[in-house]
């Protein structure tokens, strides 16, 4: 049976998905060279092809060697033809060697001119050393026809054979006729160079097609031996021929709510019998390059979301295993039926802090970065720098702490702030770029704080969902919560829970813990 095709939006998500499959199915092949997973290294298509090449029979090696040698020769021919075409069609003077090849141009004159370099050709045409303007005058002259060329060559032969030699042959041509003859020879050289370039290009195209056909046959043999084949949506477009020939009957899309509908449809073939879409339409939507299409034509509505809106049968997973309950409760307005898995209970407290989730509220205004037209909030930078320093000083490894920002401008300011504090190794990212990721502790900067009540990205429910759901052990958010609640119904619901739990304020409550509660040394 054909393999199951697994497609993901990002390389990281694909690695995670395939690593999970490896736990019960070893016949997995990962297509694409941007995997960061050590577990998938030997399952990569390129690695499988390398091993297959080493084990290949001698006759097969000879065939591939011949194809590669032919392609190399075609490439060299194409390169030489391109250089020749560039020289003959360029604006400079041509040497005599480049002018040879015209049938009517023969005898002693042809032999003499073939030996002339560019400088000698300039002298024969009566041009000064730096004679670009004069060369234009030469090129403006009409070309010499074949009959006149033959007559010119006959006259040069008589002069040469009368005892004058090559010099007499060259001097026998009047100056104006030299210009006309040069133009004729130049035009012939251009025609031959163009014809050779076309022929070399076609030869290279055929050789490249032969090599590609052999490589695809090799790859197809490897993929057909797998139970699961994984690639990104970009890879599915890049290797469309392979995907079609693979004729997978079952296609699984992870992160389907973040994939453009066109990408999903482009991956379906006539052999597709079942399409499984896995995702969360309440998190980030697909991103469209054209804002107008997204705004007026629903380009950012995924096939996943469209199917749900049209009552296509679905199954919802209700149990979460990432967040401790104090954090997952923040998402109750978004996921009212969410259940915490027992593994999330009794997780260790965040050392030095009284609450595992807290909102540090303020009224400090944002400002706009002139270079990016993106807002930043210096107060939130200062707060999160101090909090990160406290956590690292308490023993947490920097790699276990993620700092998220709703805006690129603030992300740049955070990087500068942490660098000034000597804090290295922290994970810094925008909210959008961190979808699908998680970490032990997440610090969030929402940035927006202005007198106009403009929330921007922070009013988008999908982004709020992503921002609140990345942390496993501790979640701390610096924001103007009063302004957020005034402009967003979702933020109002979150704020009510925060107020009931007593986990917001201008200061962050600290706690003293015993040594046994300390995290492992970083």
Coordinates of C-alpha atoms in Angstrom, one line a residue:
X1 CA 0.0 0.0 0.0
X2 CA 1.2 3.6 -0.6
X3 CA 2.6 5.4 2.5
X4 CA 0.7 7.9 4.5
X5 CA 1.7 11.4 3.6
X6 CA 2.2 13.8 6.6
X7 CA 2.4 17.5 5.9
X8 CA 3.2 20.4 8.3
X9 CA 3.6 24.1 8.0
X10 CA 6.9 24.3 9.7
X11 CA 10.0 22.1 9.9
X12 CA 9.9 22.1 13.7
X13 CA 6.3 20.8 13.8
X14 CA 7.2 18.2 11.2
X15 CA 10.1 17.0 13.3
X16 CA 8.0 16.7 16.4
X17 CA 5.2 14.9 14.6
X18 CA 7.5 12.3 12.9
X19 CA 9.4 11.7 16.2
X20 CA 6.1 10.8 17.8
X21 CA 5.4 8.3 14.9
X22 CA 8.8 6.7 15.3
X23 CA 7.8 5.5 18.7
X24 CA 5.5 2.9 17.1
X25 CA 6.5 2.9 13.3
X26 CA 10.1 2.8 12.2
X27 CA 9.4 3.0 8.5
X28 CA 9.4 6.8 8.4
X29 CA 11.1 8.9 5.7
X30 CA 11.5 12.7 6.1
X31 CA 11.8 14.7 2.9
X32 CA 13.8 18.0 3.1
X33 CA 17.1 19.1 4.5
X34 CA 16.1 21.5 7.3
X35 CA 15.4 19.0 10.0
X36 CA 17.0 19.7 13.4
X37 CA 16.1 16.3 14.8
X38 CA 18.9 13.8 15.6
X39 CA 16.3 11.0 15.8
X40 CA 15.3 11.7 12.2
X41 CA 18.8 12.0 10.8
X42 CA 18.9 8.4 9.5
X43 CA 15.3 8.7 8.3
X44 CA 16.0 11.6 6.0
X45 CA 15.5 11.0 2.3
X46 CA 19.0 12.3 1.4
X47 CA 20.6 10.0 4.0
X48 CA 18.6 7.0 2.7
X49 CA 19.7 7.9 -0.9
X50 CA 23.3 8.1 0.2
X51 CA 23.1 4.6 1.8
X52 CA 21.3 3.3 -1.3
X53 CA 24.1 4.7 -3.5
X54 CA 26.8 2.9 -1.6
X55 CA 24.9 -0.3 -1.9
X56 CA 24.0 0.1 -5.6
X57 CA 25.0 -2.5 -8.1
X58 CA 27.8 -1.8 -10.5
X59 CA 25.7 -1.5 -13.6
X60 CA 23.5 1.1 -11.9
X61 CA 26.5 3.0 -10.8
X62 CA 27.8 3.1 -14.4
X63 CA 24.5 4.4 -15.7
X64 CA 24.4 7.2 -13.2
X65 CA 28.0 8.0 -13.7
X66 CA 27.4 8.3 -17.5
X67 CA 24.4 10.6 -16.9
X68 CA 26.4 12.8 -14.5
X69 CA 29.4 13.0 -16.9
X70 CA 27.0 14.0 -19.8
X71 CA 25.4 16.6 -17.6
X72 CA 28.9 18.0 -16.6
X73 CA 29.9 18.1 -20.3
X74 CA 26.7 19.9 -21.2
X75 CA 27.1 22.4 -18.4
X76 CA 30.7 23.2 -19.6
X77 CA 29.5 23.6 -23.2
X78 CA 26.7 25.9 -22.1
X79 CA 29.1 28.0 -20.0
X80 CA 31.5 28.3 -23.0
X81 CA 28.6 29.2 -25.4
X82 CA 27.4 31.9 -23.0
X83 CA 30.8 33.4 -22.7
X84 CA 31.2 33.3 -26.5
X85 CA 27.8 35.0 -27.0
X86 CA 28.6 37.6 -24.5
X87 CA 31.9 38.5 -26.3
X88 CA 30.4 38.6 -29.8
X89 CA 27.3 40.6 -28.8
X90 CA 29.2 42.9 -26.5
X91 CA 30.1 46.4 -27.5
X92 CA 33.9 45.8 -27.7
X93 CA 36.1 45.1 -30.7
X94 CA 36.4 41.4 -31.7
X95 CA 39.6 39.6 -32.3
X96 CA 40.3 37.8 -35.6
X97 CA 39.9 34.4 -33.9
X98 CA 36.2 35.2 -33.1
X99 CA 35.5 36.2 -36.6
X100 CA 36.5 33.0 -38.4
X101 CA 33.9 30.5 -39.6
X102 CA 32.2 32.4 -42.5
X103 CA 32.2 30.3 -45.7
X104 CA 32.9 33.1 -48.2
X105 CA 35.8 34.4 -46.0
X106 CA 38.9 32.4 -47.0
X107 CA 42.4 32.3 -48.2
X108 CA 45.4 34.4 -47.2
X109 CA 43.2 37.3 -45.8
X110 CA 41.3 34.9 -43.5
X111 CA 44.5 33.3 -42.3
X112 CA 46.1 36.7 -41.6
X113 CA 43.1 38.2 -39.8
X114 CA 42.6 35.1 -37.6
X115 CA 46.0 35.9 -35.9
X116 CA 45.0 39.5 -35.0
X117 CA 44.2 40.3 -31.3
X118 CA 41.9 43.1 -30.5
X119 CA 44.7 45.7 -30.7
X120 CA 45.8 44.4 -34.1
X121 CA 42.3 44.5 -35.4
X122 CA 41.9 48.1 -34.2
X123 CA 45.1 49.0 -36.1
X124 CA 43.9 47.2 -39.3
X125 CA 40.6 49.1 -39.1
X126 CA 42.4 52.4 -38.7
X127 CA 41.1 53.0 -35.1
X128 CA 43.0 54.8 -32.4
X129 CA 43.9 52.8 -29.2
X130 CA 40.9 54.2 -27.2
X131 CA 38.6 54.4 -30.2
X132 CA 35.1 53.5 -28.9
X133 CA 33.5 56.5 -30.7
X134 CA 35.4 55.5 -33.9
X135 CA 34.2 51.9 -33.5
X136 CA 30.6 53.1 -33.5
X137 CA 31.4 54.7 -36.9
X138 CA 32.7 51.4 -38.2
X139 CA 29.6 49.5 -37.0
X140 CA 27.4 52.1 -38.7
X141 CA 28.8 51.0 -42.1
X142 CA 26.7 48.5 -44.2
X143 CA 27.9 44.9 -44.2
X144 CA 29.8 43.4 -47.1
X145 CA 27.8 40.8 -49.0
X146 CA 29.1 37.3 -49.8
X147 CA 30.0 38.1 -53.4
X148 CA 32.0 41.2 -52.4
X149 CA 33.7 39.2 -49.6
X150 CA 34.8 36.5 -52.1
X151 CA 36.1 39.2 -54.5
X152 CA 38.0 40.9 -51.6
X153 CA 39.6 37.5 -50.6
X154 CA 40.6 36.8 -54.3
X155 CA 42.3 40.2 -54.5
X156 CA 44.1 39.6 -51.2
X157 CA 45.3 36.1 -52.5
X158 CA 46.8 37.7 -55.6
X159 CA 48.6 40.3 -53.4
X160 CA 49.9 37.6 -51.0
X161 CA 51.0 35.1 -53.7
X162 CA 52.8 37.9 -55.7
X163 CA 55.4 37.9 -52.9
X164 CA 53.9 40.3 -50.4
X165 CA 52.7 37.6 -48.0
X166 CA 50.1 38.1 -45.3
X167 CA 50.9 41.8 -44.8
X168 CA 50.2 42.5 -48.5
X169 CA 46.9 40.5 -48.2
X170 CA 45.8 42.7 -45.4
X171 CA 46.9 46.0 -47.0
X172 CA 45.1 45.1 -50.3
X173 CA 41.7 45.8 -48.7
X174 CA 40.7 49.6 -48.8
X175 CA 39.9 51.1 -45.4
X176 CA 36.1 51.5 -46.1
X177 CA 35.9 47.9 -47.3
X178 CA 37.7 46.7 -44.2
X179 CA 34.9 48.3 -42.1
X180 CA 32.2 46.6 -44.2
X181 CA 34.0 43.3 -44.1
X182 CA 34.4 43.5 -40.3
X183 CA 30.7 44.2 -39.9
X184 CA 29.9 41.2 -42.1
X185 CA 32.2 38.9 -40.1
X186 CA 31.0 40.3 -36.8
X187 CA 27.3 39.6 -37.8
X188 CA 28.3 36.0 -38.8
X189 CA 30.1 35.5 -35.5
X190 CA 27.0 36.7 -33.6
X191 CA 24.7 34.3 -35.6
X192 CA 27.0 31.3 -34.9
X193 CA 27.3 32.2 -31.2
X194 CA 23.6 32.5 -30.9
X195 CA 23.0 29.2 -32.6
X196 CA 25.6 27.4 -30.4
X197 CA 24.0 28.9 -27.3
X198 CA 20.6 27.6 -28.2
X199 CA 22.0 24.2 -29.0
X200 CA 24.0 24.1 -25.8
X201 CA 21.0 25.1 -23.8
X202 CA 18.9 22.4 -25.3
X203 CA 21.6 19.8 -24.7
X204 CA 21.9 20.9 -21.0
X205 CA 18.1 20.8 -20.6
X206 CA 17.9 17.2 -21.9
X207 CA 20.9 16.1 -19.7
X208 CA 19.4 17.7 -16.7
X209 CA 16.0 16.1 -17.4
X210 CA 17.7 12.7 -17.6
X211 CA 19.5 13.2 -14.4
X212 CA 16.3 14.4 -12.6
X213 CA 14.4 11.4 -13.9
X214 CA 17.0 9.0 -12.5
X215 CA 17.1 10.8 -9.2
X216 CA 13.3 10.9 -8.9
X217 CA 13.2 7.1 -9.7
X218 CA 15.7 6.5 -6.9
X219 CA 13.8 8.7 -4.4
X220 CA 10.5 7.1 -5.4
X221 CA 11.9 3.7 -4.7
X222 CA 12.9 4.8 -1.2
X223 CA 9.6 6.5 -0.5
X224 CA 7.5 3.6 -1.6
X225 CA 9.2 1.4 0.9
X226 CA 8.1 3.7 3.8
X227 CA 4.9 3.5 5.8
X228 CA 4.9 7.3 6.5
X229 CA 6.4 10.1 4.4
X230 CA 6.7 13.5 5.9
X231 CA 7.4 16.9 4.4
X232 CA 6.5 20.6 4.9
X233 CA 3.8 22.2 2.7
X234 CA 6.7 24.0 0.9
X235 CA 8.4 20.7 0.3
X236 CA 5.1 19.3 -1.1
X237 CA 5.1 22.1 -3.7
X238 CA 8.8 21.7 -4.4
X239 CA 8.5 17.9 -4.9
X240 CA 5.1 18.0 -6.6
X241 CA 6.2 15.4 -9.2
X242 CA 7.2 12.9 -6.4
X243 CA 4.0 13.6 -4.5
X244 CA 1.9 12.8 -7.5
X245 CA 3.8 9.6 -8.4
X246 CA 3.6 8.4 -4.8
X247 CA -0.2 8.2 -5.1
X248 CA -0.8 8.4 -1.3
X249 CA -4.4 7.5 -0.4
X250 CA -4.2 9.1 3.1
X251 CA -2.9 12.6 3.7
X252 CA -2.5 14.1 7.2
X253 CA -2.1 17.8 7.7
X254 CA -0.7 19.0 11.1
X255 CA -1.2 22.8 11.9
X256 CA -4.0 22.7 9.3
X257 CA -5.6 25.8 10.7
X258 CA -2.5 27.8 9.9
X259 CA -2.1 26.5 6.3
X260 CA -3.6 28.4 3.3
X261 CA -6.4 26.5 1.7
X262 CA -4.6 26.6 -1.7
X263 CA -1.6 24.7 -0.1
X264 CA -3.9 21.9 1.1
X265 CA -5.7 21.6 -2.3
X266 CA -2.4 21.6 -4.2
X267 CA -1.3 18.5 -2.2
X268 CA -4.4 16.5 -3.1
X269 CA -4.2 14.1 -6.1
X270 CA -6.6 11.7 -7.9
X271 CA -5.5 8.9 -5.6
X272 CA -6.4 10.8 -2.4
X273 CA -9.1 8.9 -0.5
X274 CA -8.9 10.4 3.0
X275 CA -7.8 13.8 4.2
X276 CA -7.1 14.3 7.9
X277 CA -6.8 17.9 9.2
X278 CA -5.3 18.5 12.6
X279 CA -5.2 22.0 14.1
X280 CA -6.8 24.7 16.1
X281 CA -8.7 27.4 14.3
X282 CA -8.8 29.5 17.5
X283 CA -5.0 30.0 17.3
X284 CA -3.2 31.7 14.4
X285 CA -4.7 31.8 11.0
X286 CA -2.8 31.5 7.7
X287 CA -0.8 34.5 6.7
X288 CA -1.4 36.1 3.3
X289 CA 1.1 38.2 1.4
X290 CA -1.7 40.4 0.0
X291 CA -3.6 42.2 2.7
X292 CA -6.4 43.2 0.3
X293 CA -7.1 39.5 -0.5
X294 CA -7.1 38.6 3.1
X295 CA -9.4 41.5 4.0
X296 CA -12.0 41.2 1.3
X297 CA -11.8 37.6 0.0
X298 CA -11.2 35.5 3.1
X299 CA -7.7 34.3 2.0
X300 CA -6.7 33.8 5.6
X301 CA -9.6 31.4 6.3
X302 CA -8.1 27.9 6.2
X303 CA -9.8 24.9 4.8
X304 CA -9.8 23.6 8.3
X305 CA -11.8 26.6 9.6
X306 CA -14.0 26.6 6.5
X307 CA -14.9 22.9 7.1
X308 CA -15.8 23.6 10.8
X309 CA -18.0 26.6 9.7
X310 CA -19.9 24.3 7.4
X311 CA -20.5 21.6 9.9
X312 CA -18.1 19.0 8.6
X313 CA -17.8 16.2 11.3
X314 CA -14.9 16.7 13.6
X315 CA -13.4 15.4 16.9
X316 CA -12.2 17.9 19.5
X317 CA -9.4 17.0 21.9
X318 CA -10.3 18.3 25.4
X319 CA -7.4 17.1 27.5
X320 CA -4.2 19.3 27.7
X321 CA -0.9 18.1 29.0
X322 CA 1.2 21.3 28.7
X323 CA 0.1 23.9 31.2
X324 CA -0.3 23.6 35.0
X325 CA -3.9 24.3 36.0
X326 CA -3.2 27.8 37.2
X327 CA -2.1 28.7 33.7
X328 CA -4.7 26.7 31.7
X329 CA -7.5 28.4 33.6
X330 CA -6.6 31.6 31.8
X331 CA -7.8 30.0 28.6
X332 CA -11.3 29.0 30.0
X333 CA -13.0 31.8 28.0
X334 CA -11.5 30.3 24.8
X335 CA -11.7 26.6 25.7
X336 CA -14.6 26.2 28.3
X337 CA -14.4 22.4 28.1
X338 CA -10.6 22.1 28.6
X339 CA -9.5 19.3 31.0
X340 CA -6.1 19.2 32.7
X341 CA -4.3 15.9 32.5
X342 CA -3.2 14.5 35.9
X343 CA 0.4 14.9 34.8
X344 CA 0.0 18.7 35.0
X345 CA -0.9 18.5 38.8
X346 CA 1.7 18.9 41.5
X347 CA 4.3 20.5 39.3
X348 CA 7.0 22.3 41.2
X349 CA 6.5 25.9 42.1
X350 CA 8.4 28.7 40.4
X351 CA 11.3 29.3 42.8
X352 CA 11.2 32.8 44.4
X353 CA 7.7 33.7 43.1
X354 CA 4.5 33.4 45.0
X355 CA 2.3 32.6 41.9
X356 CA 2.9 30.5 38.9
X357 CA 0.9 32.9 36.7
X358 CA 0.8 36.7 37.2
X359 CA 0.0 39.9 35.3
X360 CA 2.3 42.8 36.0
X361 CA 0.0 45.8 35.3
X362 CA 1.1 49.4 34.5
X363 CA 0.1 52.6 32.8
X364 CA 3.4 53.4 31.2
X365 CA 3.0 54.7 27.6
X366 CA 4.3 52.9 24.6
X367 CA 6.4 54.7 21.9
X368 CA 6.9 54.0 18.2
X369 CA 10.2 53.0 16.7
X370 CA 10.8 55.3 13.8
X371 CA 12.8 52.7 11.8
X372 CA 10.2 50.0 12.0
X373 CA 6.9 51.9 12.7
X374 CA 6.5 49.3 15.4
X375 CA 5.6 50.1 19.0
X376 CA 7.9 49.4 22.0
X377 CA 7.4 49.9 25.7
X378 CA 10.6 50.7 27.7
X379 CA 8.8 50.0 31.0
X380 CA 8.0 46.5 30.1
X381 CA 11.5 45.9 28.8
X382 CA 12.9 47.0 32.3
X383 CA 10.3 44.8 34.1
X384 CA 11.0 41.7 32.1
X385 CA 14.8 42.2 32.3
X386 CA 14.6 42.3 36.1
X387 CA 12.3 39.3 36.2
X388 CA 14.5 37.2 33.9
X389 CA 17.6 38.1 36.0
X390 CA 15.7 37.0 39.1
X391 CA 14.8 33.7 37.5
X392 CA 18.3 33.0 36.2
X393 CA 19.7 34.0 39.6
X394 CA 17.3 31.5 41.2
X395 CA 18.9 28.7 39.1
X396 CA 16.8 28.4 36.0
X397 CA 18.7 27.7 32.8
X398 CA 18.3 30.6 30.3
X399 CA 17.1 28.1 27.6
X400 CA 14.1 27.2 29.8
X401 CA 12.9 30.8 29.8
X402 CA 11.1 32.3 26.7
X403 CA 10.4 36.0 26.3
X404 CA 7.6 36.8 23.9
X405 CA 6.6 40.1 22.4
X406 CA 3.5 41.1 20.4
X407 CA 5.6 43.3 18.2
X408 CA 9.0 43.2 16.4
X409 CA 10.0 46.7 17.7
X410 CA 9.6 45.5 21.3
X411 CA 11.5 42.3 20.5
X412 CA 14.5 44.4 19.3
X413 CA 14.3 46.5 22.5
X414 CA 14.2 43.3 24.6
X415 CA 17.2 41.9 22.9
X416 CA 19.2 45.1 23.6
X417 CA 18.0 45.2 27.2
X418 CA 19.0 41.6 27.9
X419 CA 22.3 42.1 26.2
X420 CA 22.9 45.2 28.4
X421 CA 22.1 43.1 31.5
X422 CA 24.4 40.3 30.5
X423 CA 21.6 37.8 30.1
X424 CA 22.4 35.4 27.3
X425 CA 20.7 32.2 26.1
X426 CA 17.1 33.2 26.7
X427 CA 14.6 32.3 23.9
X428 CA 13.2 35.6 22.4
X429 CA 10.5 35.6 19.8
X430 CA 7.3 37.3 18.6
X431 CA 4.0 35.6 19.6
X432 CA 3.3 34.7 15.9
X433 CA 6.6 33.0 15.4
X434 CA 6.2 30.9 18.6
X435 CA 3.0 29.1 17.7
X436 CA 3.5 25.4 18.2
X437 CA 6.4 26.0 20.7
X438 CA 6.4 25.8 24.5
X439 CA 8.8 26.3 27.4
X440 CA 8.9 25.9 31.2
X441 CA 8.6 29.7 31.9
X442 CA 7.2 32.3 29.5
X443 CA 7.5 36.1 30.0
X444 CA 5.1 38.1 27.8
X445 CA 5.3 41.7 26.8
X446 CA 2.0 43.0 25.2
X447 CA 3.5 46.5 24.6
X448 CA 0.3 48.4 23.9
X449 CA -0.4 51.3 26.3
X450 CA -1.7 54.5 24.8
X451 CA -4.3 57.2 25.5
X452 CA -6.3 56.3 22.3
X453 CA -7.0 52.7 23.5
X454 CA -5.5 51.2 20.3
X455 CA -4.9 47.5 20.9
X456 CA -3.6 46.5 17.4
X457 CA -2.5 42.9 17.3
X458 CA -3.3 42.4 21.0
X459 CA -7.1 42.6 20.3
X460 CA -7.0 39.5 17.9
X461 CA -8.4 36.6 19.8
X462 CA -6.2 34.0 17.9
X463 CA -3.1 35.8 19.0
X464 CA -4.3 36.1 22.6
X465 CA -4.8 32.4 22.6
X466 CA -1.3 31.6 21.4
X467 CA 0.3 34.1 23.8
X468 CA -1.5 32.6 26.9
X469 CA -0.8 29.0 26.1
X470 CA 2.9 28.6 25.7
X471 CA 4.1 28.0 29.3
X472 CA 4.4 24.7 31.3
X473 CA 5.4 25.9 34.8
X474 CA 5.2 29.7 35.0
X475 CA 3.6 32.5 33.0
X476 CA 4.2 36.2 33.7
X477 CA 2.8 39.0 31.6
X478 CA 3.6 42.7 31.6
X479 CA 0.7 44.8 30.2
X480 CA -1.7 47.6 30.6
X481 CA -4.5 45.3 31.6
X482 CA -7.0 48.1 32.1
X483 CA -6.6 49.3 28.5
X484 CA -6.8 45.8 27.2
X485 CA -10.1 45.0 29.0
X486 CA -11.6 48.3 27.7
X487 CA -11.0 47.3 24.1
X488 CA -11.5 43.5 24.0
X489 CA -14.3 41.2 25.3
X490 CA -11.9 38.3 25.5
X491 CA -9.5 40.3 27.6
X492 CA -12.4 41.3 29.9
X493 CA -13.1 37.6 30.5
X494 CA -9.5 36.9 31.2
X495 CA -9.2 39.9 33.5
X496 CA -12.2 38.7 35.5
X497 CA -10.5 35.4 36.2
X498 CA -7.2 37.2 37.0
X499 CA -9.1 39.4 39.5
X500 CA -10.9 36.5 41.1
X501 CA -7.6 34.6 41.5
X502 CA -5.8 37.7 42.8
X503 CA -2.9 37.4 40.3
X504 CA -2.4 40.9 39.0
X505 CA -0.8 44.1 40.3
X506 CA 1.9 46.6 39.8
X507 CA 4.4 44.6 41.9
X508 CA 5.2 40.9 41.7
X509 CA 4.8 39.0 45.0
X510 CA 7.9 37.0 45.9
X511 CA 8.2 33.8 48.0
X512 CA 10.9 32.1 50.0
X513 CA 11.4 28.5 49.2
X514 CA 13.4 25.7 50.7
X515 CA 16.5 24.3 49.0
X516 CA 14.6 21.2 47.8
X517 CA 12.4 23.4 45.6
X518 CA 15.3 24.8 43.7
X519 CA 15.5 23.9 40.0
X520 CA 18.4 21.8 38.8
X521 CA 21.5 23.9 38.2
X522 CA 21.8 25.5 34.8

